[in-house]
Short mmCIF file of C-alpha atoms in Angstrom, two decimals:
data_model
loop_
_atom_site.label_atom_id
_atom_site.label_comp_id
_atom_site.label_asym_id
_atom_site.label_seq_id
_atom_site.Cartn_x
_atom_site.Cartn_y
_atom_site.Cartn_z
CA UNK Z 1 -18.85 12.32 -7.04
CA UNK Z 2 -15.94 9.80 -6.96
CA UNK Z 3 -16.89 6.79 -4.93
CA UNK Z 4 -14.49 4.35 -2.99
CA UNK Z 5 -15.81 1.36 -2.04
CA UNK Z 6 -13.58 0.30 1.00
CA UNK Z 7 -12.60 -2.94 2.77
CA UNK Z 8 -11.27 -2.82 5.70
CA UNK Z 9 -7.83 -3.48 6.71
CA UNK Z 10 -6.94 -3.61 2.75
CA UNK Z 11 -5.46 -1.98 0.05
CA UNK Z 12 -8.08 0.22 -0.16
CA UNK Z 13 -6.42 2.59 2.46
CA UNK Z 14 -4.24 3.65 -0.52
CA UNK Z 15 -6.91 4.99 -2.39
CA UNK Z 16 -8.42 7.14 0.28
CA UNK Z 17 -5.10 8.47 1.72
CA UNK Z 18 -4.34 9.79 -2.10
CA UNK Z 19 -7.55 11.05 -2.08
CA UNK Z 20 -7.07 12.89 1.04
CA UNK Z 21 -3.48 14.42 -0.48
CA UNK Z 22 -5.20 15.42 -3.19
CA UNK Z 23 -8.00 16.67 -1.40
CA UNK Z 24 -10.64 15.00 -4.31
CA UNK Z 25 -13.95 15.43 -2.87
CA UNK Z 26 -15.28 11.27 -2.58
CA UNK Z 27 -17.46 9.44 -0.52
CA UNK Z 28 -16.71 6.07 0.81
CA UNK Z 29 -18.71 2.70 0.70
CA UNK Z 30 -17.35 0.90 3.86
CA UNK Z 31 -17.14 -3.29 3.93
CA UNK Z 32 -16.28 -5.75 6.62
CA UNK Z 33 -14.03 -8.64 6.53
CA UNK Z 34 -16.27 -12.03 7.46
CA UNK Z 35 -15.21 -12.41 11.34
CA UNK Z 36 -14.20 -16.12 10.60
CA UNK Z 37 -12.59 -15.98 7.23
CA UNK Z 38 -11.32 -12.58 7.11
CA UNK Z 39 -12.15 -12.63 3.55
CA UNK Z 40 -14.57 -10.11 1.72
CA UNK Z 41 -18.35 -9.78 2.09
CA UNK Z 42 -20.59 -11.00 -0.33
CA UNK Z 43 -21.69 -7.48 -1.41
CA UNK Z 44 -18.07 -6.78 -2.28
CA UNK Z 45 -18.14 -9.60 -4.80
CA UNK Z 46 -21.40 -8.46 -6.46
CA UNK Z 47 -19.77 -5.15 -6.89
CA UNK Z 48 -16.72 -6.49 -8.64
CA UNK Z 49 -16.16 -9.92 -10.06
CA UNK Z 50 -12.51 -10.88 -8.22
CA UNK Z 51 -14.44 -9.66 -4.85
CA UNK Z 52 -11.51 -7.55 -3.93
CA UNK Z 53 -10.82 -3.95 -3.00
CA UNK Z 54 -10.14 -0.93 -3.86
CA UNK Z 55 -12.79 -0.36 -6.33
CA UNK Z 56 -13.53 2.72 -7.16
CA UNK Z 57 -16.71 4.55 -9.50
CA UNK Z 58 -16.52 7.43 -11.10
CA UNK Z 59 -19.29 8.05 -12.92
CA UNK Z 60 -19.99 5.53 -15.74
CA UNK Z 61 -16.38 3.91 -14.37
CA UNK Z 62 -15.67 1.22 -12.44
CA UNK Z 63 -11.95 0.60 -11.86
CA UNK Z 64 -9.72 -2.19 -9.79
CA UNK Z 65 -6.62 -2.83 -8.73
CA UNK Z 66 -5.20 -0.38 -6.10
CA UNK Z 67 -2.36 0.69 -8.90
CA UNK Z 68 -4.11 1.31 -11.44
CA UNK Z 69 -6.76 3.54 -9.24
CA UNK Z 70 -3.79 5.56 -7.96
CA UNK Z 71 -2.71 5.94 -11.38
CA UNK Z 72 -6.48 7.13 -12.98
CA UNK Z 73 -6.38 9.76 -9.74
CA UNK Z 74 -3.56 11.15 -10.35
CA UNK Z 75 -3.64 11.68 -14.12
CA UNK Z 76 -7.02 12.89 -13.80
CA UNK Z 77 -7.07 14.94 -10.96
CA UNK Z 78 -3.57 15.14 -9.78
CA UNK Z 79 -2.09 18.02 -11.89
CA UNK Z 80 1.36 16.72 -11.65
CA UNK Z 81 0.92 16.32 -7.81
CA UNK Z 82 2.65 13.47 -6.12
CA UNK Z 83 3.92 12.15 -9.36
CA UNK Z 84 7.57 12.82 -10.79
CA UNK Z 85 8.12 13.35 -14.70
CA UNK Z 86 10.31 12.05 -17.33
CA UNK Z 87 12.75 14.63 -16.89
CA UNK Z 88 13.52 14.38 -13.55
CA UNK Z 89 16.58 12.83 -12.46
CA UNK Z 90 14.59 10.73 -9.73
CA UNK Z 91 11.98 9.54 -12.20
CA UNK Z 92 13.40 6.27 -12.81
CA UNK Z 93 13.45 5.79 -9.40
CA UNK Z 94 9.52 6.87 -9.03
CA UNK Z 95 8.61 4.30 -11.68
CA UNK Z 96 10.79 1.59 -9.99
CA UNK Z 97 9.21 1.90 -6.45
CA UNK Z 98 5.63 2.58 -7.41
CA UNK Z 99 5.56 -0.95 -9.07
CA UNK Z 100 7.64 -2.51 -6.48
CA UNK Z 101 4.98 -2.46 -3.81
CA UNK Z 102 2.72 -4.59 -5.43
CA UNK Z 103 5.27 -6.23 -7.66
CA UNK Z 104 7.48 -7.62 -5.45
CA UNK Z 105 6.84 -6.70 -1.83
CA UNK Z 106 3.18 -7.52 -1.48
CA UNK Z 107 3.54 -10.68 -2.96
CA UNK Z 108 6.64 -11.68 -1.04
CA UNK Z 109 4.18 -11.04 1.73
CA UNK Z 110 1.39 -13.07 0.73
CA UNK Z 111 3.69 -15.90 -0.20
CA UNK Z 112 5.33 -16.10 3.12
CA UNK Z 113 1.58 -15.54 5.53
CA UNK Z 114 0.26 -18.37 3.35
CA UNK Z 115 2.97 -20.52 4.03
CA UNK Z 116 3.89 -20.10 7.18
CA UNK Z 117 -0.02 -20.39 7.69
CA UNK Z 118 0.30 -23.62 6.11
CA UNK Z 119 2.76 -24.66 9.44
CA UNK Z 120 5.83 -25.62 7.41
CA UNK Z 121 9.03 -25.72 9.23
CA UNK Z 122 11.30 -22.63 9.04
CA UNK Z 123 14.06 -24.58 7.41
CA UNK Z 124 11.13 -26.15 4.76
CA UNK Z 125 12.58 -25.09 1.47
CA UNK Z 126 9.67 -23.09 0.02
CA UNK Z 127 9.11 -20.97 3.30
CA UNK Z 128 13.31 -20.37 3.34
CA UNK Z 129 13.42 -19.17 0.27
CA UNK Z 130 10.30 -17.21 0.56
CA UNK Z 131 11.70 -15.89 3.87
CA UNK Z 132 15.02 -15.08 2.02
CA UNK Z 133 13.48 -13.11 -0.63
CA UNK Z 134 11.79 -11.01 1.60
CA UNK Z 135 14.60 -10.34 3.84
CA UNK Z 136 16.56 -9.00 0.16
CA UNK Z 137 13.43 -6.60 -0.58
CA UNK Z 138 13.57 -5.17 2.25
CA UNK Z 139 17.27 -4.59 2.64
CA UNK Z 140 17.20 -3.34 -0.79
CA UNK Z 141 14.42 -0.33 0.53
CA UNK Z 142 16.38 0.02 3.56
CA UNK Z 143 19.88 0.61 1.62
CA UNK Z 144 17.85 3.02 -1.19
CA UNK Z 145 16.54 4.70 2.03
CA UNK Z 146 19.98 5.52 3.37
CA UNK Z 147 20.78 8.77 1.30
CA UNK Z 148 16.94 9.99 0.41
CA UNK Z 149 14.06 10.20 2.73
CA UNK Z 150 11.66 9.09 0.23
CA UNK Z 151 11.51 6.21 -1.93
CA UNK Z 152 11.42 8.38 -5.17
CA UNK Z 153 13.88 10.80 -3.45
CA UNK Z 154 13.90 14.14 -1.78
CA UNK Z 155 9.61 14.38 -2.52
CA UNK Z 156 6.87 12.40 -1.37
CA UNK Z 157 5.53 10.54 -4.06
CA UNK Z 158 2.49 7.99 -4.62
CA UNK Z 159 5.85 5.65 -4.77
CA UNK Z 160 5.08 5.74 -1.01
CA UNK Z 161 1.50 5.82 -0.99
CA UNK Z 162 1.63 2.44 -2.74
CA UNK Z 163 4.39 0.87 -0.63
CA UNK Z 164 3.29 1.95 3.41
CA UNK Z 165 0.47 -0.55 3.42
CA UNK Z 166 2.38 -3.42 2.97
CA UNK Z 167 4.70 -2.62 5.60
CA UNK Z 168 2.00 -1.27 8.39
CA UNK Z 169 -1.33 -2.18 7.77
CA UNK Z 170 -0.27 -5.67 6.26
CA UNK Z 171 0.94 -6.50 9.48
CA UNK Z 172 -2.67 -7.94 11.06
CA UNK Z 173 -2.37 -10.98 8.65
CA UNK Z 174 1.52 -10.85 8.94
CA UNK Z 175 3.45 -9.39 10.88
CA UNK Z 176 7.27 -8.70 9.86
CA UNK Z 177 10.28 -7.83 12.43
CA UNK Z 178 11.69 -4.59 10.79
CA UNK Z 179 14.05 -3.57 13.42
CA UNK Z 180 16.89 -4.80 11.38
CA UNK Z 181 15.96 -2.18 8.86
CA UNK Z 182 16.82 1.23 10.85
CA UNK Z 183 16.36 3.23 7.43
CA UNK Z 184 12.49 1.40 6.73
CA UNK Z 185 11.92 2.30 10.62
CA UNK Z 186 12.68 6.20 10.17
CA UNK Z 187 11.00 6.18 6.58
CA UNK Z 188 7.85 4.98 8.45
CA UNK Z 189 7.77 7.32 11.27
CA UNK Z 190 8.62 10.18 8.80
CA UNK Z 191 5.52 9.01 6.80
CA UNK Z 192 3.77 8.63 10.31
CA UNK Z 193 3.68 12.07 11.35
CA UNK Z 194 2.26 13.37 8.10
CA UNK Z 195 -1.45 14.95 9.28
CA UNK Z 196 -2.81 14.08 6.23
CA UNK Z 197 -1.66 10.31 6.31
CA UNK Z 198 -2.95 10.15 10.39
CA UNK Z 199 -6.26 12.09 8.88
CA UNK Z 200 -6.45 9.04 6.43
CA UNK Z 201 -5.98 5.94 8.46
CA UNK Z 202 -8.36 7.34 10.79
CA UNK Z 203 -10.77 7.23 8.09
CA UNK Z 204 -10.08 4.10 7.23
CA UNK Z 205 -9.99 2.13 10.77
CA UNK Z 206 -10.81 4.39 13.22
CA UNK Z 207 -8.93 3.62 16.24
CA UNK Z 208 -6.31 0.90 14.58
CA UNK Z 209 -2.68 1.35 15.66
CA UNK Z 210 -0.61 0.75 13.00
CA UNK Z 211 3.69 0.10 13.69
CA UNK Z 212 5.16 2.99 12.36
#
């Protein structure tokens, strides 16, 4: 059976919410953040060398990198679920916003917690043009999410299964004021009132409110 070796409040969350659309029998290895640090335990890092989740075993495999799990899932057990082929008009824009989760907007987001961790002032070059950035990625979603109500277009894709973390979840390490992105807001409560998304993040946290 596929194991998913969890972390909480971490990318992980992906892996078992496409797990749960796919409805791929697993069984999940549950970690806690150190209280102090928030960083991963120990037994994480024995498991895989960068200490980091998801990682996910599958018999004789061992994979990393939330990504490139999401991708092994679904070409091994997805059966063309949740993915959109090469001859579909909205592929280009299923390969575009599956990468641009963890391509652009997680980063942004990392870049701008560890700086404005670091106590710069908001007018401190590196933290305004961090801040800057992130305000573009996020209009960018917000004007692509005008005229579809998914990121790859009329279907739910793991386009959004890759992106919602970074703009729920992500908020206990940094939260981000996305009221001047009405289009992000209704894309998130859409995604909200999926059963099998509210099935997953109960799985994951039981009990966590996330801003949707």
């Amino acid at each position: 059976m596929l194991t998913v070796h969890h972390l909480g409040v971490s990318q992980s969350e992906r892996i078992v919410w496409l797990c749960e659309e796919l409805a791929i029998p697993y069984q999940l290895v549950r970690y806690a953040r150190d209280p102090v640090t928030r960083l991963a335990p120990e037994a994480l890092r024995q498991l895989h060398p960068l200490g980091a989740a998801p990682v996910i075993e599958d018999g004789d495999t061992m994979l990393g990198e939330s990504a490139a799990i999401v991708e092994y899932l679904l070409t091994k057990f997805g059966d063309g679920r949740l993915q959109i082929g090469p001859d579909h008009a909205d592929y280009p824009h299923y390969l575009y916003w599956f990468h641009f989760a963890n391509g652009n907007l997680q980063p942004i987001i990392l870049r701008y917690m560890t700086l404005a961790r670091a106590g710069l002032p908001v007018d401190h070059p590196a933290l305004a043009s961090t801040m800057g950035r992130l305000q573009v990625a996020l209009d960018t979603m917000d004007k692509h999410l005008v005229a579809r109500p998914y990121l790859a277009g009329d279907a739910f894709t793991a386009a959004d299964i890759m992106t919602v973390f970074s703009l729920t979840t992500m908020g206990v390490f940094q939260p981000i004021d996305l009221t001047p992105y009405p289009h992000i807001q209704a894309y998130l409560a859409r995604i909200g009132e999926r059963p099998v998304y509210q099935r997953a993040m109960e799985i994951c946290e039981p009990g966590m409110v996330r801003e949707l």
